[in-house]
Each structure stands twice: as structure tokens, then as C-alpha cells.
Amino acid sequence: QSALTQPPSASGSPGQSVTISCTGTTDDIGSYNYVAWYQQHPGKPPQLIIFDVTKRPSGVPDRFSGSKSGNTASLTVSGLQAEDEADYYCTSYTDSDTYVFGTGTKVSV
Amino acid sequence: VQLQQSGPGLVKSSQTLSLTCAISGDSVSTNTVAWTWIRQSPSRGLEWLGRAYYRSKWRNDYAPSLKRRITISADTSKNQLSLHLTSVTPDDSAVYFCARRNYGGPNGLDVWGQGTTVTVSS
């Protein structure tokens, strides 16, 4: 199972928006609405920010939003804040009854 | 819910890596969750290793690349999860995390252990 493809980096100024793509295949993203996104700050475990493509766990700001089209999922962070500077990872359920992570994107603010 | 990981930080090549994840605030046998191991290294990024979950009986799913070497098991008497990875090589050096996937809540890994850095020496 190959990792999902994300751009290595993305950046934006405070208040701007940034969108991160996550490309998979028909074996994962294209066939299931079980895409999740995680935010990870240095030295910390990842934190769930989006699940089931578009849903936010309680406590996650609505500045974070997710979407999907075909084999590609996307995470948009609107109104960028300094604390949004982190690594972001997508993940999807696969037809092998397993999960696969993305390659990760470093967001700079 | 809290997950407390323990285990050696140094393992020799060809030996078995063993880690435990003590669960508090939830039961390892809860039938709406799955207990998962993930690792992270600079070369591999985040890698899903496998999961154990109870649905009338214990079930496992493993990453295809590790299927021959990995065992994830639950100890209900201690309410903990274990990971065993055999025949390790330096390529298995990583930070290992346990996490809960909560199908009864947000369908993602909503609780994580603190991570255990494991180095495999050659």
C-alpha cells in the first residue's frame, strides 16, 4: 500500500487561507468517505482535526475544513494563525481493510 | 481517556521489539473502538501498523508489509494493548504510537499515547 501523496510544504500569511491536497487511488480515497486529517506540532502526537472527509471533532475551530473529489482529498485552513504552523497528514481507509497515511505537509505561517 | 506507553528504547537487530500501551478511562474490550499502532520516522513518515478490536471476538488487521512480523494483542486483565515486531532491523527505528479509533464518536484516531522512541542497533 503506497502512501497518499501530499505536497511537502505550503505557506500563507496570517489571515490568509492555505489548501493542502492528498492524492490516493480508487483503492482508498476514491472508494471511501473515511478520510481524516491530523495536525502535528513538533514533539507531540498527531491530533485529529477532520474525520469522514468533512467533519470536525468538537473543539476544532471551523477554520479547518475538508473536502474530496475523486481520488483527491483536500484540507483548507482559513484565517491562518501562528499556531496553525505544523505538519499535516491525511489518512484514508483502504480496500485491504487497513489504513494509509499521507506523506505529510509542513505548513508555514 | 489516556494511553500510557512503555517499553525499551533500544533493541538489537534480529530481535523482537515489544511495546505496551496501558489504557485508562476506556476498556480495551469496548466494541465501538479499535486500538491501533502507528510509527513515525524521517524516512517513512507516519505509517499505520495495525489494529486490534473486539467484536464478539478479537480481530486484527495488519499492514501488508509487516504481516509476517507483527502481532498486536490485548490483555483484558491489565486493560492494555501490546505490539510485538519480530526480526527487527535498523529500518524499524521510529517513534511508535498507540492510539484509539473511536467508531462511536469521531471516526478517527482521537486519543494517542505519548510515543516511544525505539532505536534498533546493528
GROMACS .gro file of C-alpha atoms in nm:
model
  231
    1GLN     CA    1   0.000   0.000   0.000
    2SER     CA    2   0.168   0.323  -0.113
    3ALA     CA    3   0.145   0.637   0.094
    4LEU     CA    4  -0.101   0.904  -0.012
    5THR     CA    5   0.068   1.195  -0.190
    6GLN     CA    6   0.080   1.538  -0.027
    7PRO     CA    7   0.287   1.843  -0.119
    8PRO     CA    8   0.592   1.869   0.109
    9SER     CA    9   0.518   2.227   0.207
   10ALA     CA   10   0.261   2.506   0.197
   11SER     CA   11   0.261   2.856   0.334
   12GLY     CA   12   0.048   3.161   0.387
   13SER     CA   13   0.040   3.487   0.574
   14PRO     CA   14  -0.172   3.538   0.887
   15GLY     CA   15  -0.537   3.570   0.791
   16GLN     CA   16  -0.491   3.404   0.454
   17SER     CA   17  -0.603   3.055   0.352
   18VAL     CA   18  -0.400   2.752   0.257
   19THR     CA   19  -0.523   2.433   0.093
   20ILE     CA   20  -0.340   2.100   0.112
   21SER     CA   21  -0.412   1.819  -0.132
   22CYS     CA   22  -0.395   1.447  -0.062
   23THR     CA   23  -0.399   1.217  -0.363
   24GLY     CA   24  -0.471   0.848  -0.346
   25THR     CA   25  -0.630   0.589  -0.570
   26THR     CA   26  -0.957   0.410  -0.630
   27ASP     CA   27  -0.838   0.161  -0.366
   28ASP     CA   28  -0.860   0.420  -0.090
   29ILE     CA   29  -0.976   0.782  -0.116
   30GLY     CA   30  -1.170   0.723  -0.435
   31SER     CA   31  -1.384   0.448  -0.284
   32TYR     CA   32  -1.443   0.552   0.076
   33ASN     CA   33  -1.553   0.860   0.266
   34TYR     CA   34  -1.317   0.772   0.550
   35VAL     CA   35  -1.057   1.042   0.504
   36ALA     CA   36  -0.915   1.204   0.815
   37TRP     CA   37  -0.663   1.481   0.872
   38TYR     CA   38  -0.419   1.524   1.158
   39GLN     CA   39  -0.219   1.821   1.280
   40GLN     CA   40   0.115   1.758   1.445
   41HIS     CA   41   0.333   2.005   1.630
   42PRO     CA   42   0.699   1.920   1.695
   43GLY     CA   43   0.749   1.660   1.964
   44LYS     CA   44   0.377   1.593   2.000
   45PRO     CA   45   0.149   1.313   1.881
   46PRO     CA   46  -0.078   1.396   1.587
   47GLN     CA   47  -0.418   1.547   1.669
   48LEU     CA   48  -0.737   1.464   1.479
   49ILE     CA   49  -0.884   1.772   1.310
   50ILE     CA   50  -1.107   1.629   1.035
   51PHE     CA   51  -1.279   1.289   1.002
   52ASP     CA   52  -1.515   1.134   0.748
   53VAL     CA   53  -1.384   1.382   0.486
   54THR     CA   54  -1.565   1.691   0.615
   55LYS     CA   55  -1.647   1.654   0.986
   56ARG     CA   56  -1.470   1.829   1.274
   57PRO     CA   57  -1.431   1.684   1.623
   58SER     CA   58  -1.563   1.907   1.896
   59GLY     CA   59  -1.315   2.177   1.990
   60VAL     CA   60  -1.158   2.204   1.644
   61PRO     CA   61  -1.208   2.555   1.502
   62ASP     CA   62  -1.429   2.589   1.195
   63ARG     CA   63  -1.130   2.746   1.020
   64PHE     CA   64  -1.042   2.387   0.932
   65SER     CA   65  -1.247   2.227   0.657
   66GLY     CA   66  -1.219   1.918   0.442
   67SER     CA   67  -1.345   1.805   0.105
   68LYS     CA   68  -1.297   1.533  -0.152
   69SER     CA   69  -1.321   1.496  -0.527
   70GLY     CA   70  -1.247   1.166  -0.692
   71ASN     CA   71  -0.919   1.026  -0.563
   72THR     CA   72  -0.809   1.355  -0.404
   73ALA     CA   73  -0.898   1.494  -0.064
   74SER     CA   74  -0.820   1.846   0.049
   75LEU     CA   75  -0.778   2.032   0.377
   76THR     CA   76  -0.830   2.407   0.385
   77VAL     CA   77  -0.715   2.623   0.673
   78SER     CA   78  -0.880   2.964   0.658
   79GLY     CA   79  -0.780   3.270   0.855
   80LEU     CA   80  -0.432   3.133   0.920
   81GLN     CA   81  -0.298   3.186   1.268
   82ALA     CA   82   0.053   3.145   1.402
   83GLU     CA   83  -0.048   2.831   1.595
   84ASP     CA   84  -0.153   2.665   1.268
   85GLU     CA   85   0.213   2.627   1.177
   86ALA     CA   86   0.255   2.250   1.197
   87ASP     CA   87   0.275   1.931   0.995
   88TYR     CA   88  -0.049   1.799   0.848
   89TYR     CA   89  -0.121   1.440   0.749
   90CYS     CA   90  -0.412   1.286   0.567
   91THR     CA   91  -0.518   0.925   0.603
   92SER     CA   92  -0.772   0.700   0.437
   93TYR     CA   93  -0.930   0.361   0.484
   94THR     CA   94  -0.834   0.116   0.209
   95ASP     CA   95  -0.991  -0.182   0.038
   96SER     CA   96  -0.745  -0.407   0.222
   97ASP     CA   97  -0.925  -0.323   0.548
   98THR     CA   98  -0.623  -0.119   0.654
   99TYR     CA   99  -0.538   0.250   0.666
  100VAL     CA  100  -0.275   0.452   0.484
  101PHE     CA  101  -0.124   0.787   0.575
  102GLY     CA  102  -0.018   1.070   0.352
  103THR     CA  103   0.340   1.184   0.310
  104GLY     CA  104   0.280   1.494   0.519
  105THR     CA  105   0.279   1.869   0.452
  106LYS     CA  106   0.464   2.130   0.653
  107VAL     CA  107   0.257   2.447   0.680
  108SER     CA  108   0.442   2.771   0.748
  109VAL     CA  109   0.263   3.084   0.859
  110VAL     CA  110  -0.912   0.854   2.819
  111GLN     CA  111  -0.537   0.824   2.847
  112LEU     CA  112  -0.285   0.590   2.685
  113GLN     CA  113   0.047   0.532   2.861
  114GLN     CA  114   0.316   0.360   2.656
  115SER     CA  115   0.610   0.166   2.790
  116GLY     CA  116   0.888  -0.049   2.653
  117PRO     CA  117   1.260  -0.047   2.573
  118GLY     CA  118   1.408   0.234   2.372
  119LEU     CA  119   1.687   0.020   2.231
  120VAL     CA  120   1.654  -0.314   2.054
  121LYS     CA  121   1.921  -0.515   1.876
  122SER     CA  122   1.887  -0.618   1.515
  123SER     CA  123   1.713  -0.952   1.457
  124GLN     CA  124   1.544  -0.936   1.799
  125THR     CA  125   1.182  -0.863   1.885
  126LEU     CA  126   1.051  -0.516   1.959
  127SER     CA  127   0.784  -0.525   2.231
  128LEU     CA  128   0.579  -0.228   2.349
  129THR     CA  129   0.274  -0.195   2.572
  130CYS     CA  130   0.002   0.067   2.589
  131ALA     CA  131  -0.187   0.092   2.918
  132ILE     CA  132  -0.542   0.221   2.876
  133SER     CA  133  -0.725   0.430   3.136
  134GLY     CA  134  -1.073   0.575   3.102
  135ASP     CA  135  -1.187   0.315   2.849
  136SER     CA  136  -1.188  -0.062   2.814
  137VAL     CA  137  -0.969  -0.247   2.568
  138SER     CA  138  -1.278  -0.463   2.501
  139THR     CA  139  -1.513  -0.177   2.408
  140ASN     CA  140  -1.688  -0.288   2.090
  141THR     CA  141  -1.703   0.056   1.929
  142VAL     CA  142  -1.329   0.121   1.921
  143ALA     CA  143  -1.016  -0.019   1.760
  144TRP     CA  144  -0.673   0.001   1.921
  145THR     CA  145  -0.404   0.092   1.675
  146TRP     CA  146  -0.027   0.111   1.649
  147ILE     CA  147   0.140   0.371   1.427
  148ARG     CA  148   0.504   0.459   1.384
  149GLN     CA  149   0.683   0.766   1.256
  150SER     CA  150   1.031   0.807   1.116
  151PRO     CA  151   1.201   1.067   0.898
  152SER     CA  152   1.232   0.817   0.614
  153ARG     CA  153   0.880   0.669   0.629
  154GLY     CA  154   0.670   0.948   0.777
  155LEU     CA  155   0.360   0.822   0.957
  156GLU     CA  156   0.295   0.453   0.899
  157TRP     CA  157  -0.015   0.261   1.008
  158LEU     CA  158   0.099  -0.072   1.151
  159GLY     CA  159  -0.218  -0.248   1.253
  160ARG     CA  160  -0.506  -0.271   1.496
  161ALA     CA  161  -0.686  -0.497   1.740
  162TYR     CA  162  -1.054  -0.474   1.819
  163TYR     CA  163  -1.325  -0.674   1.990
  164ARG     CA  164  -1.645  -0.756   1.803
  165SER     CA  165  -1.778  -1.068   1.982
  166LYS     CA  166  -1.425  -1.199   1.937
  167TRP     CA  167  -1.082  -1.042   1.896
  168ARG     CA  168  -0.987  -0.938   1.547
  169ASN     CA  169  -0.671  -0.796   1.390
  170ASP     CA  170  -0.572  -0.615   1.075
  171TYR     CA  171  -0.209  -0.554   0.982
  172ALA     CA  172  -0.020  -0.350   0.725
  173PRO     CA  173   0.061  -0.587   0.437
  174SER     CA  174   0.432  -0.501   0.452
  175LEU     CA  175   0.454  -0.613   0.817
  176LYS     CA  176   0.208  -0.902   0.823
  177ARG     CA  177   0.474  -1.172   0.865
  178ARG     CA  178   0.645  -0.996   1.156
  179ILE     CA  179   0.378  -0.815   1.359
  180THR     CA  180   0.141  -0.918   1.636
  181ILE     CA  181  -0.096  -0.683   1.815
  182SER     CA  182  -0.279  -0.824   2.114
  183ALA     CA  183  -0.497  -0.715   2.403
  184ASP     CA  184  -0.466  -0.812   2.769
  185THR     CA  185  -0.810  -0.765   2.921
  186SER     CA  186  -0.690  -0.836   3.276
  187LYS     CA  187  -0.446  -0.544   3.256
  188ASN     CA  188  -0.655  -0.334   3.016
  189GLN     CA  189  -0.363  -0.286   2.784
  190LEU     CA  190  -0.253  -0.331   2.427
  191SER     CA  191   0.073  -0.484   2.311
  192LEU     CA  192   0.286  -0.468   1.999
  193HIS     CA  193   0.540  -0.731   1.902
  194LEU     CA  194   0.755  -0.686   1.594
  195THR     CA  195   0.999  -0.966   1.519
  196SER     CA  196   1.327  -0.974   1.330
  197VAL     CA  197   1.380  -0.600   1.351
  198THR     CA  198   1.639  -0.409   1.150
  199PRO     CA  199   1.762  -0.051   1.180
  200ASP     CA  200   1.487   0.040   0.932
  201ASP     CA  201   1.235  -0.028   1.212
  202SER     CA  202   1.380   0.257   1.420
  203ALA     CA  203   1.100   0.505   1.475
  204VAL     CA  204   0.872   0.673   1.724
  205TYR     CA  205   0.592   0.427   1.798
  206PHE     CA  206   0.245   0.545   1.899
  207CYS     CA  207  -0.063   0.363   2.019
  208ALA     CA  208  -0.397   0.527   1.950
  209ARG     CA  209  -0.771   0.470   1.974
  210ARG     CA  210  -1.005   0.478   1.677
  211ASN     CA  211  -1.347   0.566   1.810
  212TYR     CA  212  -1.625   0.444   1.580
  213GLY     CA  213  -1.880   0.556   1.839
  214GLY     CA  214  -1.752   0.911   1.821
  215PRO     CA  215  -1.529   1.095   1.576
  216ASN     CA  216  -1.422   0.826   1.330
  217GLY     CA  217  -1.052   0.884   1.360
  218LEU     CA  218  -0.760   0.831   1.595
  219ASP     CA  219  -0.891   1.057   1.869
  220VAL     CA  220  -0.663   0.959   2.158
  221TRP     CA  221  -0.289   0.898   2.129
  222GLY     CA  222  -0.016   0.771   2.355
  223GLN     CA  223   0.285   0.987   2.422
  224GLY     CA  224   0.507   0.798   2.178
  225THR     CA  225   0.807   0.574   2.239
  226THR     CA  226   1.132   0.629   2.054
  227VAL     CA  227   1.279   0.294   1.954
  228THR     CA  228   1.626   0.261   1.810
  229VAL     CA  229   1.735  -0.066   1.651
  230SER     CA  230   2.109  -0.112   1.675
  231SER     CA  231   2.302  -0.304   1.418
   0.00000   0.00000   0.00000
